[in-house]
Amino acid sequence: MLDFITEGMFTVRDDLTTVPNIASWKESEDHTVFTFKIRPGVRWHNGDELTVEDWKFALETIASPDYTGSRYYSVEMIKGAEAYHRGETDELAGVKVIDPYTLRITVNSARVNTIDNLWPYPMNKKYFEGVAVKDMADSDQVRKRPIGIGPFEVTEIQPGQLVRMKRFDNYYKGKALLDGVDYKVVGDEELTGLLEDGSIDIGTVPRDTYSALQQLDNITLMQSAELSYEYIGFKFGHWDESARQNVMDNPKFADKRLRQAMYYALDRQGIIDRFSYGLGELIETPIPSTSWAKIPDTEINTYPYDPQKAMTLLQEAGYTDIDGDGWREDPQGQKLIIHYDAMSGNATAEERTQAVMQNWRDIGLNVQLNGGKLKDLNTFYEAVENDDPTVEVFNGVWGLASDPDPSGLWRASDLWNYSRWSSERSEELILEGVQAKAYDRDYRKQVYHEWQQLINEEVPMIFFAERMNITAVSKRLQGVRVNSISNINEPDKWWIK
């Protein structure tokens, strides 16, 4: 809904590069001081003019000791943010207002992706006057009467059902073409009928309804690669909370030939076609296909479905069937059982999981569903995050940011590095990708190409597919454009035919 009612100081283009929107900027030579200029005359829905005080207020809110959301990483690079967050000072030292349209932000160190990570959305400071940070999430300003600077303004909220919006006539880019938008919550089972009878003009389509929607002649199905990928991870160890480090102390998957064999053994395309209606593109690295940093497939191994190659790798690594029971023992001659975890949630989840495990069983690996059943989302991630010792191989999904920096998911110090894998060279490359030399885009691209080649060879996880987002659009609704960021782009240009 926020895509209709508000905008950021900068925006992300289709190729995932960040560019000016309301604010432009200049960097100091050492890349630690950013001077932002915002355009004058931008109005909030209540008539107030946007100033940099509103952006500063948002940054202070997220840096506050009382802020409990998940966005602190978007301000932690600002000088003084840590002291402010700890309550040691009442001033965010790195943020200075020069005039109503000029803000200077100083960061702790030069990083090539500072702009990509910096929080870009303002909050109307006057509108939140008297509301403590700890009370904001449940305040009327958030729950009942939110305001923004976008092309539409909220007129009514029915919690859990509907947000009604009308055109904001003082929108800084000019009046939107539509009179208004009703944003509705509907069940997946209702969606096809509502699209068919014209009750809904646009909606994100669950995969289970894709086939039925293909039969409708009054809608168009638009596809875009999501900023996310499905993967199958290996557990290499655990998270040491006291050291805040991943520890690689599980030797079960130490031989990369076992991991590579399990990659070759998967008929990924067949599984996508059979259980996901073909809605997915095979990937071999964790950088999105739409990113400028994605390495060409010609420069890496694409791990085609090749059971024979998988079995050859297992033989070479010493995984052989010694006792003739049809299952391979490990190189020490011990029985090898691999536990697999996956999530419930859609109509094909059970069959799909069995197909994955059968691919591995076909090459002699005794793979069993951990606990004998699929886990719901919360139970699954609780087990994976807490390194439940029964979790060995697991099927998950990661959402990504627009910048290709792997920090947050792949370093030894990253809690979200659920595989608990790291290597010295990976750490070096991740660091190189954000340091001074990386301000040269060609150099930075080469660093990420080398990092992807390393990941592709080591196989700390099997990259299953890049997911596709499907948007159903009524043929009477014009001007809709989808990309990997969103299916709501420039809604002020939407119109009814």
Short mmCIF file of C-alpha atoms in Angstrom, two decimals, residues 28-455:
data_model
loop_
_atom_site.label_atom_id
_atom_site.label_comp_id
_atom_site.label_asym_id
_atom_site.label_seq_id
_atom_site.Cartn_x
_atom_site.Cartn_y
_atom_site.Cartn_z
CA SER A 28 33.08 14.31 -0.41
CA GLU A 29 36.31 13.06 -1.92
CA ASP A 30 36.74 10.56 0.91
CA HIS A 31 33.12 9.34 0.46
CA THR A 32 32.17 9.95 4.10
CA VAL A 33 30.17 13.19 3.80
CA PHE A 34 27.00 13.39 1.70
CA THR A 35 25.25 16.67 1.02
CA PHE A 36 21.63 16.14 -0.05
CA LYS A 37 19.40 18.67 -1.78
CA ILE A 38 15.66 17.99 -1.88
CA ARG A 39 13.31 19.62 -4.35
CA PRO A 40 11.16 22.41 -2.88
CA GLY A 41 7.38 22.41 -3.12
CA VAL A 42 6.78 18.73 -2.29
CA ARG A 43 3.63 18.50 -0.16
CA TRP A 44 2.45 16.08 2.47
CA HIS A 45 -1.16 14.94 2.23
CA ASN A 46 -2.07 17.30 5.12
CA GLY A 47 -0.69 20.29 3.20
CA ASP A 48 2.64 20.65 5.01
CA GLU A 49 5.69 21.19 2.83
CA LEU A 50 8.34 18.46 2.95
CA THR A 51 11.64 19.66 4.45
CA VAL A 52 14.82 17.84 5.39
CA GLU A 53 13.68 18.05 9.03
CA ASP A 54 11.18 15.31 8.13
CA TRP A 55 13.93 13.05 6.79
CA LYS A 56 16.17 13.79 9.79
CA PHE A 57 13.23 12.91 12.06
CA ALA A 58 12.85 9.52 10.35
CA LEU A 59 16.56 8.76 10.75
CA GLU A 60 16.42 9.73 14.44
CA THR A 61 13.33 7.58 14.96
CA ILE A 62 15.03 4.46 13.58
CA ALA A 63 18.23 5.19 15.54
CA SER A 64 16.28 5.73 18.77
CA PRO A 65 16.90 3.42 21.77
CA ASP A 66 13.12 2.84 21.83
CA TYR A 67 12.91 1.69 18.20
CA THR A 68 12.21 -2.07 18.04
CA GLY A 69 11.77 -2.62 14.29
CA SER A 70 14.15 -4.27 11.84
CA ARG A 71 15.51 -1.21 9.99
CA TYR A 72 18.33 -0.07 12.26
CA TYR A 73 20.85 -1.36 9.70
CA SER A 74 19.62 1.48 7.43
CA VAL A 75 21.02 4.12 9.80
CA GLU A 76 23.85 2.35 11.62
CA MET A 77 26.44 3.69 9.14
CA ILE A 78 25.71 7.29 10.27
CA LYS A 79 28.33 8.85 12.54
CA GLY A 80 27.09 8.79 16.14
CA ALA A 81 24.24 6.37 15.46
CA GLU A 82 25.57 3.74 17.85
CA ALA A 83 25.87 6.17 20.76
CA TYR A 84 22.40 7.57 19.98
CA HIS A 85 20.96 4.04 19.81
CA ARG A 86 22.46 3.22 23.21
CA GLY A 87 20.97 6.34 24.75
CA GLU A 88 24.40 7.84 25.46
CA THR A 89 23.58 11.07 23.62
CA ASP A 90 20.43 12.92 22.60
CA GLU A 91 21.86 14.06 19.27
CA LEU A 92 22.48 12.06 16.09
CA ALA A 93 25.88 13.62 15.43
CA GLY A 94 26.24 12.71 11.77
CA VAL A 95 23.04 14.43 10.60
CA LYS A 96 23.04 18.24 10.16
CA VAL A 97 20.34 20.48 8.71
CA ILE A 98 21.92 23.20 6.56
CA ASP A 99 18.63 24.78 5.42
CA PRO A 100 15.07 23.48 4.86
CA TYR A 101 16.13 21.79 1.61
CA THR A 102 19.73 20.76 2.42
CA LEU A 103 20.86 17.93 4.72
CA ARG A 104 24.42 16.81 5.40
CA ILE A 105 25.02 13.23 6.52
CA THR A 106 28.42 12.02 7.71
CA VAL A 107 29.07 8.28 7.86
CA ASN A 108 31.60 6.27 9.84
CA SER A 109 33.61 5.04 6.85
CA ALA A 110 33.60 5.00 3.08
CA ARG A 111 31.42 2.27 1.62
CA VAL A 112 30.47 2.12 -2.00
CA ASN A 113 26.86 1.16 -1.19
CA THR A 114 26.07 3.79 1.46
CA ILE A 115 23.26 5.29 -0.62
CA ASP A 116 21.78 1.84 -1.34
CA ASN A 117 21.54 1.10 2.39
CA LEU A 118 20.59 4.53 3.78
CA TRP A 119 16.95 4.93 4.90
CA PRO A 120 15.26 7.05 2.20
CA TYR A 121 11.71 7.66 3.52
CA PRO A 122 10.76 10.82 5.45
CA MET A 123 8.25 11.08 8.31
CA ASN A 124 6.23 14.25 8.87
CA LYS A 125 7.79 15.62 12.06
CA LYS A 126 4.89 17.94 12.92
CA TYR A 127 2.34 15.17 12.37
CA PHE A 128 4.04 12.90 14.92
CA GLU A 129 4.56 15.66 17.49
CA GLY A 130 3.88 14.34 20.98
CA VAL A 131 4.03 10.67 19.96
CA ALA A 132 6.88 8.75 21.63
CA VAL A 133 8.89 6.41 19.45
CA LYS A 134 7.77 3.42 21.49
CA ASP A 135 4.11 4.36 20.82
CA MET A 136 4.41 5.11 17.10
CA ALA A 137 3.67 1.64 15.72
CA ASP A 138 0.21 1.61 17.33
CA SER A 139 -0.55 5.33 16.93
CA ASP A 140 -3.46 6.74 14.91
CA GLN A 141 -0.88 8.44 12.69
CA VAL A 142 0.23 4.98 11.57
CA ARG A 143 -2.84 2.78 11.96
CA LYS A 144 -5.78 5.04 11.13
CA ARG A 145 -4.63 8.21 9.36
CA PRO A 146 -1.27 7.63 7.64
CA ILE A 147 -0.04 10.41 5.37
CA GLY A 148 2.65 10.48 2.71
CA ILE A 149 3.87 12.49 -0.26
CA GLY A 150 2.74 10.08 -2.99
CA PRO A 151 0.04 10.37 -5.68
CA PHE A 152 -2.79 8.96 -3.53
CA GLU A 153 -3.94 9.73 0.01
CA VAL A 154 -5.73 7.44 2.46
CA THR A 155 -9.40 8.23 3.15
CA GLU A 156 -10.50 5.07 4.97
CA ILE A 157 -8.99 1.98 6.60
CA GLN A 158 -10.99 -1.14 7.45
CA PRO A 159 -8.39 -3.21 9.32
CA GLY A 160 -7.63 -6.49 7.59
CA GLN A 161 -10.03 -5.73 4.74
CA LEU A 162 -9.60 -2.49 2.82
CA VAL A 163 -7.61 0.71 2.43
CA ARG A 164 -9.44 3.33 0.36
CA MET A 165 -7.41 6.07 -1.30
CA LYS A 166 -8.24 9.11 -3.40
CA ARG A 167 -6.09 11.13 -5.78
CA PHE A 168 -3.85 13.69 -4.05
CA ASP A 169 -4.25 16.77 -6.20
CA ASN A 170 -1.11 18.48 -4.87
CA TYR A 171 1.20 15.60 -5.80
CA TYR A 172 4.51 17.15 -6.84
CA LYS A 173 4.63 15.35 -10.21
CA GLY A 174 1.10 16.44 -11.13
CA LYS A 175 -2.32 14.87 -10.61
CA ALA A 176 -2.62 11.10 -11.01
CA LEU A 177 -4.83 9.87 -13.86
CA LEU A 178 -7.03 7.68 -11.64
CA ASP A 179 -9.56 9.21 -9.24
CA GLY A 180 -8.63 6.69 -6.58
CA VAL A 181 -7.57 3.18 -5.61
CA ASP A 182 -9.19 0.60 -3.33
CA TYR A 183 -6.61 -1.79 -1.90
CA LYS A 184 -8.41 -4.97 -0.86
CA VAL A 185 -7.45 -8.06 1.10
CA VAL A 186 -8.88 -11.21 -0.52
CA GLY A 187 -8.30 -14.92 -0.05
CA ASP A 188 -6.34 -16.86 -2.66
CA GLU A 189 -9.42 -18.98 -3.38
CA GLU A 190 -11.48 -15.85 -4.21
CA LEU A 191 -8.94 -14.21 -6.50
CA THR A 192 -9.75 -15.97 -9.78
CA GLY A 193 -13.49 -15.27 -9.53
CA LEU A 194 -12.97 -11.62 -8.56
CA LEU A 195 -10.62 -11.06 -11.50
CA GLU A 196 -13.00 -12.85 -13.85
CA ASP A 197 -16.03 -10.75 -12.91
CA GLY A 198 -14.07 -7.48 -12.89
CA SER A 199 -14.26 -6.83 -9.13
CA ILE A 200 -10.46 -6.55 -9.07
CA ASP A 201 -8.25 -4.84 -11.66
CA ILE A 202 -4.81 -5.96 -10.50
CA GLY A 203 -3.45 -8.51 -8.03
CA THR A 204 -0.43 -10.65 -7.23
CA VAL A 205 -1.15 -14.22 -8.28
CA PRO A 206 -0.41 -17.28 -6.10
CA ARG A 207 1.19 -20.08 -8.13
CA ASP A 208 -1.66 -22.46 -7.37
CA THR A 209 -4.11 -20.23 -9.27
CA TYR A 210 -1.86 -19.65 -12.30
CA SER A 211 -3.41 -22.32 -14.54
CA ALA A 212 -6.98 -21.13 -13.92
CA LEU A 213 -6.06 -17.51 -14.56
CA GLN A 214 -4.44 -18.40 -17.88
CA GLN A 215 -7.92 -19.30 -19.12
CA LEU A 216 -9.39 -15.83 -18.52
CA ASP A 217 -9.58 -13.61 -21.58
CA ASN A 218 -10.19 -10.33 -19.68
CA ILE A 219 -6.80 -10.25 -17.94
CA THR A 220 -3.11 -10.17 -18.84
CA LEU A 221 -0.55 -12.09 -16.77
CA MET A 222 2.67 -10.09 -16.32
CA GLN A 223 5.85 -11.78 -15.08
CA SER A 224 8.93 -10.36 -13.41
CA ALA A 225 11.87 -11.97 -11.66
CA GLU A 226 11.55 -11.56 -7.91
CA LEU A 227 14.42 -10.25 -5.80
CA SER A 228 14.55 -13.65 -4.16
CA TYR A 229 15.80 -17.16 -4.74
CA GLU A 230 14.97 -20.63 -3.56
CA TYR A 231 17.88 -22.67 -2.25
CA ILE A 232 18.81 -25.92 -0.54
CA GLY A 233 21.32 -25.26 2.21
CA PHE A 234 23.83 -27.52 3.97
CA LYS A 235 24.50 -27.11 7.69
CA PHE A 236 28.25 -26.69 8.20
CA GLY A 237 28.10 -25.79 11.88
CA HIS A 238 26.46 -23.49 14.39
CA TRP A 239 26.20 -19.89 15.54
CA ASP A 240 28.35 -19.01 18.57
CA GLU A 241 26.32 -16.33 20.33
CA SER A 242 29.11 -15.24 22.69
CA ALA A 243 31.62 -14.78 19.87
CA ARG A 244 28.96 -13.59 17.38
CA GLN A 245 30.52 -15.89 14.81
CA ASN A 246 29.60 -18.89 12.70
CA VAL A 247 31.57 -21.98 13.65
CA MET A 248 32.11 -24.69 11.00
CA ASP A 249 32.21 -27.79 13.20
CA ASN A 250 29.97 -30.23 11.25
CA PRO A 251 32.18 -32.43 9.02
CA LYS A 252 29.28 -34.27 7.35
CA PHE A 253 29.27 -32.06 4.24
CA ALA A 254 32.93 -31.05 4.31
CA ASP A 255 33.73 -32.72 0.96
CA LYS A 256 32.49 -30.44 -1.80
CA ARG A 257 32.20 -33.43 -4.14
CA LEU A 258 29.24 -34.65 -2.06
CA ARG A 259 27.62 -31.22 -2.33
CA GLN A 260 28.31 -30.98 -6.06
CA ALA A 261 26.93 -34.48 -6.61
CA MET A 262 23.70 -33.53 -4.85
CA TYR A 263 23.50 -30.48 -7.15
CA TYR A 264 23.94 -32.55 -10.35
CA ALA A 265 21.40 -35.11 -9.09
CA LEU A 266 18.54 -32.60 -8.96
CA ASP A 267 16.25 -32.28 -11.95
CA ARG A 268 15.55 -28.68 -11.05
CA GLN A 269 13.88 -27.73 -14.33
CA GLY A 270 11.66 -30.79 -14.23
CA ILE A 271 10.60 -30.02 -10.66
CA ILE A 272 9.85 -26.37 -11.54
CA ASP A 273 7.84 -27.41 -14.59
CA ARG A 274 5.89 -30.08 -12.73
CA PHE A 275 5.19 -28.38 -9.42
CA SER A 276 5.58 -24.63 -10.06
CA TYR A 277 3.96 -24.35 -13.49
CA GLY A 278 7.35 -23.47 -14.96
CA LEU A 279 7.39 -20.24 -12.92
CA GLY A 280 11.06 -19.98 -12.08
CA GLU A 281 14.43 -19.51 -13.73
CA LEU A 282 17.40 -21.72 -12.90
CA ILE A 283 20.21 -19.85 -11.15
CA GLU A 284 23.67 -20.83 -10.00
CA THR A 285 24.63 -17.86 -7.77
CA PRO A 286 22.86 -15.72 -5.15
CA ILE A 287 23.05 -12.48 -7.18
CA PRO A 288 19.82 -11.64 -9.08
CA SER A 289 19.70 -12.06 -12.85
CA THR A 290 18.55 -8.42 -13.15
CA SER A 291 21.64 -7.11 -11.33
CA TRP A 292 24.54 -5.42 -13.11
CA ALA A 293 26.82 -7.62 -10.97
CA LYS A 294 25.47 -11.00 -12.14
CA ILE A 295 28.18 -13.16 -13.73
CA PRO A 296 27.33 -14.62 -17.16
CA ASP A 297 26.41 -18.32 -17.01
CA THR A 298 29.15 -19.01 -19.57
CA GLU A 299 31.75 -18.23 -16.87
CA ILE A 300 30.42 -20.68 -14.24
CA ASN A 301 29.16 -24.24 -13.92
CA THR A 302 25.39 -24.40 -14.50
CA TYR A 303 25.04 -27.84 -12.81
CA PRO A 304 22.74 -29.46 -15.38
CA TYR A 305 20.73 -32.52 -14.36
CA ASP A 306 23.31 -35.31 -14.70
CA PRO A 307 22.82 -38.31 -12.35
CA GLN A 308 25.75 -40.17 -13.91
CA LYS A 309 28.17 -37.33 -13.15
CA ALA A 310 26.75 -37.18 -9.63
CA MET A 311 27.45 -40.88 -9.08
CA THR A 312 30.97 -40.55 -10.48
CA LEU A 313 31.73 -37.73 -8.03
CA LEU A 314 30.40 -39.81 -5.12
CA GLN A 315 32.56 -42.78 -6.14
CA GLU A 316 35.64 -40.56 -6.35
CA ALA A 317 34.93 -39.14 -2.90
CA GLY A 318 34.54 -42.62 -1.37
CA TYR A 319 30.78 -42.72 -0.96
CA THR A 320 30.13 -46.31 -2.03
CA ASP A 321 27.57 -49.02 -1.27
CA ILE A 322 29.68 -51.44 0.76
CA ASP A 323 26.99 -53.78 2.14
CA GLY A 324 24.86 -53.99 -1.04
CA ASP A 325 21.67 -52.59 0.51
CA GLY A 326 21.36 -49.94 -2.22
CA TRP A 327 22.53 -47.05 -0.03
CA ARG A 328 25.98 -45.52 -0.04
CA GLU A 329 28.11 -45.53 3.09
CA ASP A 330 30.39 -42.59 3.94
CA PRO A 331 34.16 -42.74 3.19
CA GLN A 332 34.77 -44.26 6.67
CA GLY A 333 32.37 -47.10 5.88
CA GLN A 334 29.67 -45.84 8.24
CA LYS A 335 25.98 -45.76 7.32
CA LEU A 336 25.07 -42.43 5.72
CA ILE A 337 21.62 -40.98 6.40
CA ILE A 338 20.89 -37.39 5.37
CA HIS A 339 17.99 -35.54 7.01
CA TYR A 340 16.07 -33.07 4.82
CA ASP A 341 13.82 -30.23 5.98
CA ALA A 342 11.22 -28.38 3.90
CA MET A 343 8.18 -26.21 4.50
CA SER A 344 4.50 -26.92 4.09
CA GLY A 345 2.25 -24.22 2.71
CA ASN A 346 0.97 -24.94 -0.79
CA ALA A 347 -0.89 -27.72 -2.59
CA THR A 348 2.20 -29.30 -4.15
CA ALA A 349 4.67 -28.98 -1.24
CA GLU A 350 4.47 -32.65 -0.20
CA GLU A 351 4.83 -34.07 -3.73
CA ARG A 352 7.58 -31.63 -4.59
CA THR A 353 9.58 -32.55 -1.49
CA GLN A 354 9.26 -36.25 -2.33
CA ALA A 355 10.50 -35.56 -5.88
CA VAL A 356 13.59 -33.75 -4.56
CA MET A 357 14.43 -36.58 -2.16
CA GLN A 358 13.80 -39.20 -4.85
CA ASN A 359 16.38 -37.53 -7.11
CA TRP A 360 18.97 -38.03 -4.38
CA ARG A 361 17.83 -41.57 -3.59
CA ASP A 362 18.26 -42.43 -7.28
CA ILE A 363 22.04 -41.89 -6.87
CA GLY A 364 22.18 -44.03 -3.74
CA LEU A 365 21.91 -41.38 -1.02
CA ASN A 366 19.60 -42.34 1.84
CA VAL A 367 17.79 -39.01 2.29
CA GLN A 368 14.91 -38.93 4.77
CA LEU A 369 12.41 -36.22 5.67
CA ASN A 370 13.45 -34.88 9.06
CA GLY A 371 10.79 -35.78 11.62
CA GLY A 372 8.79 -37.57 8.93
CA LYS A 373 6.79 -34.52 7.86
CA LEU A 374 7.01 -30.99 6.47
CA LYS A 375 7.30 -28.11 8.92
CA ASP A 376 5.16 -24.97 8.97
CA LEU A 377 7.09 -21.77 8.24
CA ASN A 378 7.61 -20.71 11.87
CA THR A 379 8.69 -24.16 13.07
CA PHE A 380 11.02 -24.53 10.08
CA TYR A 381 12.85 -21.25 10.59
CA GLU A 382 13.03 -21.69 14.36
CA ALA A 383 14.86 -25.00 13.80
CA VAL A 384 17.14 -23.59 11.09
CA GLU A 385 17.98 -20.36 12.94
CA ASN A 386 18.70 -22.14 16.20
CA ASP A 387 20.86 -24.81 14.51
CA ASP A 388 18.70 -27.70 15.69
CA PRO A 389 21.17 -30.62 15.45
CA THR A 390 18.65 -32.69 13.44
CA VAL A 391 18.67 -30.08 10.64
CA GLU A 392 21.25 -31.08 8.02
CA VAL A 393 19.91 -30.08 4.58
CA PHE A 394 17.10 -27.56 4.28
CA ASN A 395 14.99 -25.94 1.55
CA GLY A 396 14.52 -22.19 2.08
CA VAL A 397 13.95 -18.89 0.31
CA TRP A 398 15.87 -15.62 0.63
CA GLY A 399 14.70 -12.14 -0.32
CA LEU A 400 17.43 -9.79 -1.54
CA ALA A 401 18.28 -6.10 -1.59
CA SER A 402 18.94 -4.15 -4.78
CA ASP A 403 22.68 -3.84 -4.06
CA PRO A 404 24.74 -7.01 -4.71
CA ASP A 405 26.84 -6.75 -1.53
CA PRO A 406 26.62 -10.25 0.08
CA SER A 407 27.09 -8.81 3.58
CA GLY A 408 24.34 -9.85 5.95
CA LEU A 409 24.00 -13.37 4.58
CA TRP A 410 27.45 -14.70 3.75
CA ARG A 411 30.05 -13.46 6.25
CA ALA A 412 31.34 -15.43 9.21
CA SER A 413 29.83 -12.74 11.46
CA ASP A 414 26.35 -12.85 9.91
CA LEU A 415 23.61 -14.41 12.06
CA TRP A 416 21.46 -14.89 8.93
CA ASN A 417 24.17 -17.05 7.36
CA TYR A 418 22.07 -20.12 8.12
CA SER A 419 24.42 -22.59 6.44
CA ARG A 420 27.18 -21.36 8.79
CA TRP A 421 29.63 -21.54 5.86
CA SER A 422 32.46 -19.09 5.29
CA SER A 423 35.93 -19.09 3.80
CA GLU A 424 38.92 -16.79 4.02
CA ARG A 425 38.73 -15.89 0.33
CA SER A 426 35.00 -15.21 0.50
CA GLU A 427 35.54 -12.84 3.42
CA GLU A 428 38.29 -11.01 1.49
CA LEU A 429 36.16 -10.60 -1.62
CA ILE A 430 33.08 -9.39 0.29
CA LEU A 431 35.26 -6.74 1.97
CA GLU A 432 36.89 -5.74 -1.34
CA GLY A 433 33.45 -5.26 -2.87
CA VAL A 434 32.63 -2.26 -0.66
CA GLN A 435 36.02 -0.61 -0.10
CA ALA A 436 37.62 2.36 -1.85
CA LYS A 437 38.61 0.62 -5.10
CA ALA A 438 35.01 -0.54 -5.54
CA TYR A 439 33.95 3.01 -6.44
CA ASP A 440 35.16 1.92 -9.87
CA ARG A 441 32.09 0.00 -11.07
CA ASP A 442 34.11 -2.26 -13.41
CA TYR A 443 36.45 -3.24 -10.56
CA ARG A 444 33.51 -3.94 -8.25
CA LYS A 445 31.81 -6.05 -10.90
CA GLN A 446 34.98 -8.13 -11.32
CA VAL A 447 35.18 -8.68 -7.53
CA TYR A 448 31.61 -9.99 -7.49
CA HIS A 449 32.26 -12.15 -10.54
CA GLU A 450 35.17 -13.80 -8.71
CA TRP A 451 33.04 -14.22 -5.57
CA GLN A 452 30.27 -15.91 -7.59
CA GLN A 453 32.82 -18.25 -9.20
CA LEU A 454 34.03 -19.21 -5.72
CA ILE A 455 30.49 -19.87 -4.46
#
